[in-house]
Amino acid sequence: MKIVRYRDPAGRDHYGAEQADGSVRRIAGDIFGDYQVTPDKAAVAKLLAPVVPTQILGVGLNYRHHAKESGMKVPELPVLFVKGLNTLQNPGDPIEIPTHLASQEVDYECELAVVIGRPCKNVSRDRAMEYVLGFTCANDVSARDWQIKLGGGQWCRGKFFDTFCPLGPRLVTPDEIPKPNALKIATHLNGVTVQDWTTSDMIFDIPRIIEFLSGSTTLLPGTVILTGTPHGVGMAAKPVPRWLKPGDVVTIEIEGIGQLTNPVIAEPTRS
Ligand code: MG
């Protein structure tokens, strides 16, 4: 099933099940519990991020070729960081380049996002997929100056700005994605393909990530896990880095899920 979240013309938010013809049927109930797909055809005024996360976890340096382009050692265990719930952004809504706590080095990262469907703790890799509600596209937007030079030795400052976690456009359930570590994954910047690889290059595959992150740690329903980005980030572009700027349009594309597109603007000045 393909799950979307949308705002209706009256401004109310709902979950829906996307049909083969592109129409949406409203979902009644809780997608993390009991729910039904109703016969009601949904009036979709605006598509939203497909889930409201309870937490957003990230795994860094999880693709072999990306670790290499970053000049980092291949990690022996998954590298965990967190992104705030403030970072969530809808498909189509803008990524804001920070202007108050200013950044000059904002970068894109295409990532396969895993959404946990039920409480998950001390889960073995063999059973990890039983806890997955679905998969979606994420852009782990990262201010490299704050991540690497100004963050005090950890990554969170640079990955924690508002709008830095676009998600969408739909959540695809695991029955439709039986091999999540065999998907094409790409970023298109202003129509030019800048990342173009496969999730089979992950150092720690999805079951191993869930096993590790759930160790002595409860992953609540609604936990979103960003599983790392392949090579081709702007930071590593030659001869000069390729930073995002206002006016850019970034599209993340993952096989079997679709395209997540966001424009880039400067953070508006707010009085
Ligand atoms: Mg990342």
PDB file of N, CA and C in Angstrom, residues 85-120:
ATOM      1  N   LEU A  85      12.464  17.415  15.514  1.00  0.00           N
ATOM      2  CA  LEU A  85      11.164  17.355  14.836  1.00  0.00           C
ATOM      3  C   LEU A  85      10.890  18.652  14.072  1.00  0.00           C
ATOM      4  N   ASN A  86      11.568  19.738  14.472  1.00  0.00           N
ATOM      5  CA  ASN A  86      11.450  21.019  13.765  1.00  0.00           C
ATOM      6  C   ASN A  86      11.960  20.955  12.334  1.00  0.00           C
ATOM      7  N   THR A  87      12.752  19.935  12.019  1.00  0.00           N
ATOM      8  CA  THR A  87      13.367  19.874  10.682  1.00  0.00           C
ATOM      9  C   THR A  87      12.407  19.363   9.614  1.00  0.00           C
ATOM     10  N   LEU A  88      11.282  18.772  10.037  1.00  0.00           N
ATOM     11  CA  LEU A  88      10.365  18.151   9.079  1.00  0.00           C
ATOM     12  C   LEU A  88       9.869  19.158   8.048  1.00  0.00           C
ATOM     13  N   GLN A  89       9.843  18.751   6.792  1.00  0.00           N
ATOM     14  CA  GLN A  89       9.287  19.599   5.741  1.00  0.00           C
ATOM     15  C   GLN A  89       8.453  18.753   4.784  1.00  0.00           C
ATOM     16  N   ASN A  90       7.406  19.354   4.240  1.00  0.00           N
ATOM     17  CA  ASN A  90       6.498  18.663   3.323  1.00  0.00           C
ATOM     18  C   ASN A  90       7.073  18.625   1.916  1.00  0.00           C
ATOM     19  N   PRO A  91       6.612  17.689   1.103  1.00  0.00           N
ATOM     20  CA  PRO A  91       6.956  17.748  -0.322  1.00  0.00           C
ATOM     21  C   PRO A  91       6.496  19.092  -0.894  1.00  0.00           C
ATOM     22  N   GLY A  92       7.324  19.697  -1.695  1.00  0.00           N
ATOM     23  CA  GLY A  92       6.944  20.944  -2.370  1.00  0.00           C
ATOM     24  C   GLY A  92       7.191  22.204  -1.576  1.00  0.00           C
ATOM     25  N   ASP A  93       7.363  22.082  -0.269  1.00  0.00           N
ATOM     26  CA  ASP A  93       7.622  23.266   0.548  1.00  0.00           C
ATOM     27  C   ASP A  93       9.128  23.536   0.593  1.00  0.00           C
ATOM     28  N   PRO A  94       9.536  24.790   0.885  1.00  0.00           N
ATOM     29  CA  PRO A  94      10.937  25.144   0.674  1.00  0.00           C
ATOM     30  C   PRO A  94      11.903  24.665   1.761  1.00  0.00           C
ATOM     31  N   ILE A  95      13.090  24.345   1.304  1.00  0.00           N
ATOM     32  CA  ILE A  95      14.254  24.212   2.185  1.00  0.00           C
ATOM     33  C   ILE A  95      14.794  25.626   2.374  1.00  0.00           C
ATOM     34  N   GLU A  96      14.963  26.032   3.642  1.00  0.00           N
ATOM     35  CA  GLU A  96      15.427  27.397   3.914  1.00  0.00           C
ATOM     36  C   GLU A  96      16.918  27.396   4.256  1.00  0.00           C
ATOM     37  N   ILE A  97      17.677  28.169   3.504  1.00  0.00           N
ATOM     38  CA  ILE A  97      19.101  28.367   3.831  1.00  0.00           C
ATOM     39  C   ILE A  97      19.156  29.271   5.058  1.00  0.00           C
ATOM     40  N   PRO A  98      19.773  28.827   6.164  1.00  0.00           N
ATOM     41  CA  PRO A  98      19.789  29.670   7.367  1.00  0.00           C
ATOM     42  C   PRO A  98      20.483  31.004   7.120  1.00  0.00           C
ATOM     43  N   THR A  99      19.798  32.085   7.513  1.00  0.00           N
ATOM     44  CA  THR A  99      20.384  33.418   7.350  1.00  0.00           C
ATOM     45  C   THR A  99      20.644  34.096   8.693  1.00  0.00           C
ATOM     46  N   HIS A 100      19.958  33.664   9.744  1.00  0.00           N
ATOM     47  CA  HIS A 100      20.161  34.287  11.064  1.00  0.00           C
ATOM     48  C   HIS A 100      21.390  33.661  11.719  1.00  0.00           C
ATOM     49  N   LEU A 101      21.331  32.359  11.967  1.00  0.00           N
ATOM     50  CA  LEU A 101      22.544  31.607  12.325  1.00  0.00           C
ATOM     51  C   LEU A 101      23.058  31.090  10.985  1.00  0.00           C
ATOM     52  N   ALA A 102      23.739  31.963  10.274  1.00  0.00           N
ATOM     53  CA  ALA A 102      23.896  31.796   8.834  1.00  0.00           C
ATOM     54  C   ALA A 102      24.798  30.631   8.461  1.00  0.00           C
ATOM     55  N   SER A 103      24.458  30.003   7.351  1.00  0.00           N
ATOM     56  CA  SER A 103      25.304  28.970   6.761  1.00  0.00           C
ATOM     57  C   SER A 103      25.609  29.333   5.317  1.00  0.00           C
ATOM     58  N   GLN A 104      26.848  29.078   4.924  1.00  0.00           N
ATOM     59  CA  GLN A 104      27.261  29.280   3.524  1.00  0.00           C
ATOM     60  C   GLN A 104      27.416  27.943   2.811  1.00  0.00           C
ATOM     61  N   GLU A 105      27.166  26.819   3.531  1.00  0.00           N
ATOM     62  CA  GLU A 105      27.539  25.509   2.975  1.00  0.00           C
ATOM     63  C   GLU A 105      26.429  24.489   3.167  1.00  0.00           C
ATOM     64  N   VAL A 106      25.253  24.779   2.607  1.00  0.00           N
ATOM     65  CA  VAL A 106      24.118  23.861   2.760  1.00  0.00           C
ATOM     66  C   VAL A 106      24.134  22.841   1.621  1.00  0.00           C
ATOM     67  N   ASP A 107      23.976  21.594   1.998  1.00  0.00           N
ATOM     68  CA  ASP A 107      24.159  20.461   1.077  1.00  0.00           C
ATOM     69  C   ASP A 107      22.912  19.567   1.107  1.00  0.00           C
ATOM     70  N   TYR A 108      22.717  18.813   0.046  1.00  0.00           N
ATOM     71  CA  TYR A 108      21.633  17.829  -0.070  1.00  0.00           C
ATOM     72  C   TYR A 108      22.187  16.426   0.248  1.00  0.00           C
ATOM     73  N   GLU A 109      21.320  15.509   0.677  1.00  0.00           N
ATOM     74  CA  GLU A 109      21.682  14.090   0.812  1.00  0.00           C
ATOM     75  C   GLU A 109      20.428  13.264   0.549  1.00  0.00           C
ATOM     76  N   CYS A 110      20.388  12.518  -0.524  1.00  0.00           N
ATOM     77  CA  CYS A 110      19.250  11.610  -0.761  1.00  0.00           C
ATOM     78  C   CYS A 110      19.363  10.414   0.183  1.00  0.00           C
ATOM     79  N   GLU A 111      18.246  10.065   0.825  1.00  0.00           N
ATOM     80  CA  GLU A 111      18.289   8.951   1.775  1.00  0.00           C
ATOM     81  C   GLU A 111      16.992   8.153   1.731  1.00  0.00           C
ATOM     82  N   LEU A 112      17.123   6.860   1.883  1.00  0.00           N
ATOM     83  CA  LEU A 112      15.972   6.000   2.102  1.00  0.00           C
ATOM     84  C   LEU A 112      15.588   6.115   3.580  1.00  0.00           C
ATOM     85  N   ALA A 113      14.339   6.543   3.834  1.00  0.00           N
ATOM     86  CA  ALA A 113      13.874   6.692   5.215  1.00  0.00           C
ATOM     87  C   ALA A 113      12.992   5.499   5.578  1.00  0.00           C
ATOM     88  N   VAL A 114      13.238   4.955   6.771  1.00  0.00           N
ATOM     89  CA  VAL A 114      12.475   3.820   7.301  1.00  0.00           C
ATOM     90  C   VAL A 114      11.580   4.359   8.416  1.00  0.00           C
ATOM     91  N   VAL A 115      10.296   4.014   8.373  1.00  0.00           N
ATOM     92  CA  VAL A 115       9.381   4.430   9.430  1.00  0.00           C
ATOM     93  C   VAL A 115       9.009   3.204  10.272  1.00  0.00           C
ATOM     94  N   ILE A 116       9.264   3.305  11.569  1.00  0.00           N
ATOM     95  CA  ILE A 116       8.967   2.211  12.503  1.00  0.00           C
ATOM     96  C   ILE A 116       7.470   2.240  12.830  1.00  0.00           C
ATOM     97  N   GLY A 117       6.831   1.062  12.813  1.00  0.00           N
ATOM     98  CA  GLY A 117       5.383   0.994  12.966  1.00  0.00           C
ATOM     99  C   GLY A 117       4.894   0.612  14.347  1.00  0.00           C
ATOM    100  N   ARG A 118       5.730  -0.072  15.128  1.00  0.00           N
ATOM    101  CA  ARG A 118       5.302  -0.459  16.484  1.00  0.00           C
ATOM    102  C   ARG A 118       6.524  -0.479  17.403  1.00  0.00           C
ATOM    103  N   PRO A 119       6.284  -0.393  18.721  1.00  0.00           N
ATOM    104  CA  PRO A 119       7.435  -0.265  19.632  1.00  0.00           C
ATOM    105  C   PRO A 119       8.454  -1.372  19.398  1.00  0.00           C
ATOM    106  N   CYS A 120       9.695  -0.988  19.435  1.00  0.00           N
ATOM    107  CA  CYS A 120      10.751  -1.856  18.937  1.00  0.00           C
ATOM    108  C   CYS A 120      11.946  -1.713  19.875  1.00  0.00           C
TER     109      CYS A 120
END
